[in-house]
C-alpha positions as a Python dict, from the first residue, in 0.01 Angstrom:
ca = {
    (1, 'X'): (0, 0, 0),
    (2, 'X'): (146, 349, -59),
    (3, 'X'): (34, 553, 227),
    (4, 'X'): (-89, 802, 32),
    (5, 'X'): (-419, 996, 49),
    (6, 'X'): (-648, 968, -269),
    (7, 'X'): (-755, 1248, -438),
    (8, 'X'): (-1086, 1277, -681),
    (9, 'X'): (-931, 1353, -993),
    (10, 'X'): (-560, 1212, -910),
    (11, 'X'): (-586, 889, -792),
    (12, 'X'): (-607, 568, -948),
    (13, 'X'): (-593, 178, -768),
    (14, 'X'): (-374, -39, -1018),
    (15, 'X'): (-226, -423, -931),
    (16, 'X'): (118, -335, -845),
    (17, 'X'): (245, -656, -1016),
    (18, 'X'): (107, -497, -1371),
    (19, 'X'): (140, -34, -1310),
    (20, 'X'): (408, 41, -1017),
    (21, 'X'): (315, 306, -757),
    (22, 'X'): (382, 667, -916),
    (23, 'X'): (287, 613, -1300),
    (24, 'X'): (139, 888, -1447),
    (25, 'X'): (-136, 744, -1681),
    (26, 'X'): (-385, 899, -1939),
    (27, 'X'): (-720, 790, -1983),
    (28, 'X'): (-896, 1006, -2199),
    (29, 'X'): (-837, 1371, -2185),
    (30, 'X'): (-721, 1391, -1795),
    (31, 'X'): (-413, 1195, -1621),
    (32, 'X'): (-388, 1011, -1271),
    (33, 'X'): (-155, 877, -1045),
    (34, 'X'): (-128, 492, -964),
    (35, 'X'): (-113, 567, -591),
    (36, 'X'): (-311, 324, -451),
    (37, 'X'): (-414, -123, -483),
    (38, 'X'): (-784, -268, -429),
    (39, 'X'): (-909, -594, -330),
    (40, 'X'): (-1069, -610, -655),
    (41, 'X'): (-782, -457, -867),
    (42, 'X'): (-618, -712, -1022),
    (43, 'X'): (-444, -748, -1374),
    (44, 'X'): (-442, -484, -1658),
    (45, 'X'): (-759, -278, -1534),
    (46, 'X'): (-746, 75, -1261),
    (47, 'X'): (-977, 158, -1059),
    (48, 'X'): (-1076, 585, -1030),
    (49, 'X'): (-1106, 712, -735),
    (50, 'X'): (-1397, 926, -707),
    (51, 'X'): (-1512, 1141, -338),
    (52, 'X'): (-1908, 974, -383),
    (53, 'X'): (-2048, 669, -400),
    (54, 'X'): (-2312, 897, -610),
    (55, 'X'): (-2000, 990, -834),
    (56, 'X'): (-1926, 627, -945),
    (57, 'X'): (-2263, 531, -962),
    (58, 'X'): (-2304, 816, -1217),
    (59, 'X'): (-1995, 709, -1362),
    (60, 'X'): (-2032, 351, -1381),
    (61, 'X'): (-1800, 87, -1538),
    (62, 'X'): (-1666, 203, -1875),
    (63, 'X'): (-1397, 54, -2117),
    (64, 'X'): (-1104, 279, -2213),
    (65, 'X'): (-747, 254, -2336),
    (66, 'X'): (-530, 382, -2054),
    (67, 'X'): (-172, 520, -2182),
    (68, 'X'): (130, 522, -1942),
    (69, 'X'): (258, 839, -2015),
    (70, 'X'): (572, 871, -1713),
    (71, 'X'): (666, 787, -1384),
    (72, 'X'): (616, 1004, -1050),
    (73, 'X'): (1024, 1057, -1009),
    (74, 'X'): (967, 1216, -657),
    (75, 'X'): (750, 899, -540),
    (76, 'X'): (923, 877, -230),
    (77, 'X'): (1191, 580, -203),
    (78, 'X'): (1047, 218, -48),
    (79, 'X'): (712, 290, -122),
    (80, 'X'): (667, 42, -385),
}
């Protein structure tokens, strides 16, 4: 777990084994940070972290590319 706090608009869960803490990806028109794992996270989809249940609901489950556009160079060391 990073010990990071998620952010609306920032944050994204990834599996670790697949996106490493820190990378910056694109989905769409905005980027996010891979800053955080779920239970349910696993293999080559994220998970958006939202502040609502009402947000995600609204949201729902959608299929997009997601582009790894860089890496977080100031993620702080060991938190991998």
């Amino acid at each position: 777990l990073s010990q990071k706090i998620a952010r609306s608009g920032h944050t994204v869960a990834v599996d670790p084994d697949v996106i490493a803490y820190g990378t910056i990806l694109k989905v769409g028109h905005h980027e996010y940070v891979a800053e955080d794992c779920g239970a349910r996270v696993k293999g080559d989809h994220i998970d958006i972290f939202m502040d609502t249940h009402d947000e995600v609901k609204d949201f729902g489950k959608k299929y997009k590319n997601v582009w790894i556009v860089g890496r977080n160079w100031h993620w702080p060391e060991g938190e991998e």
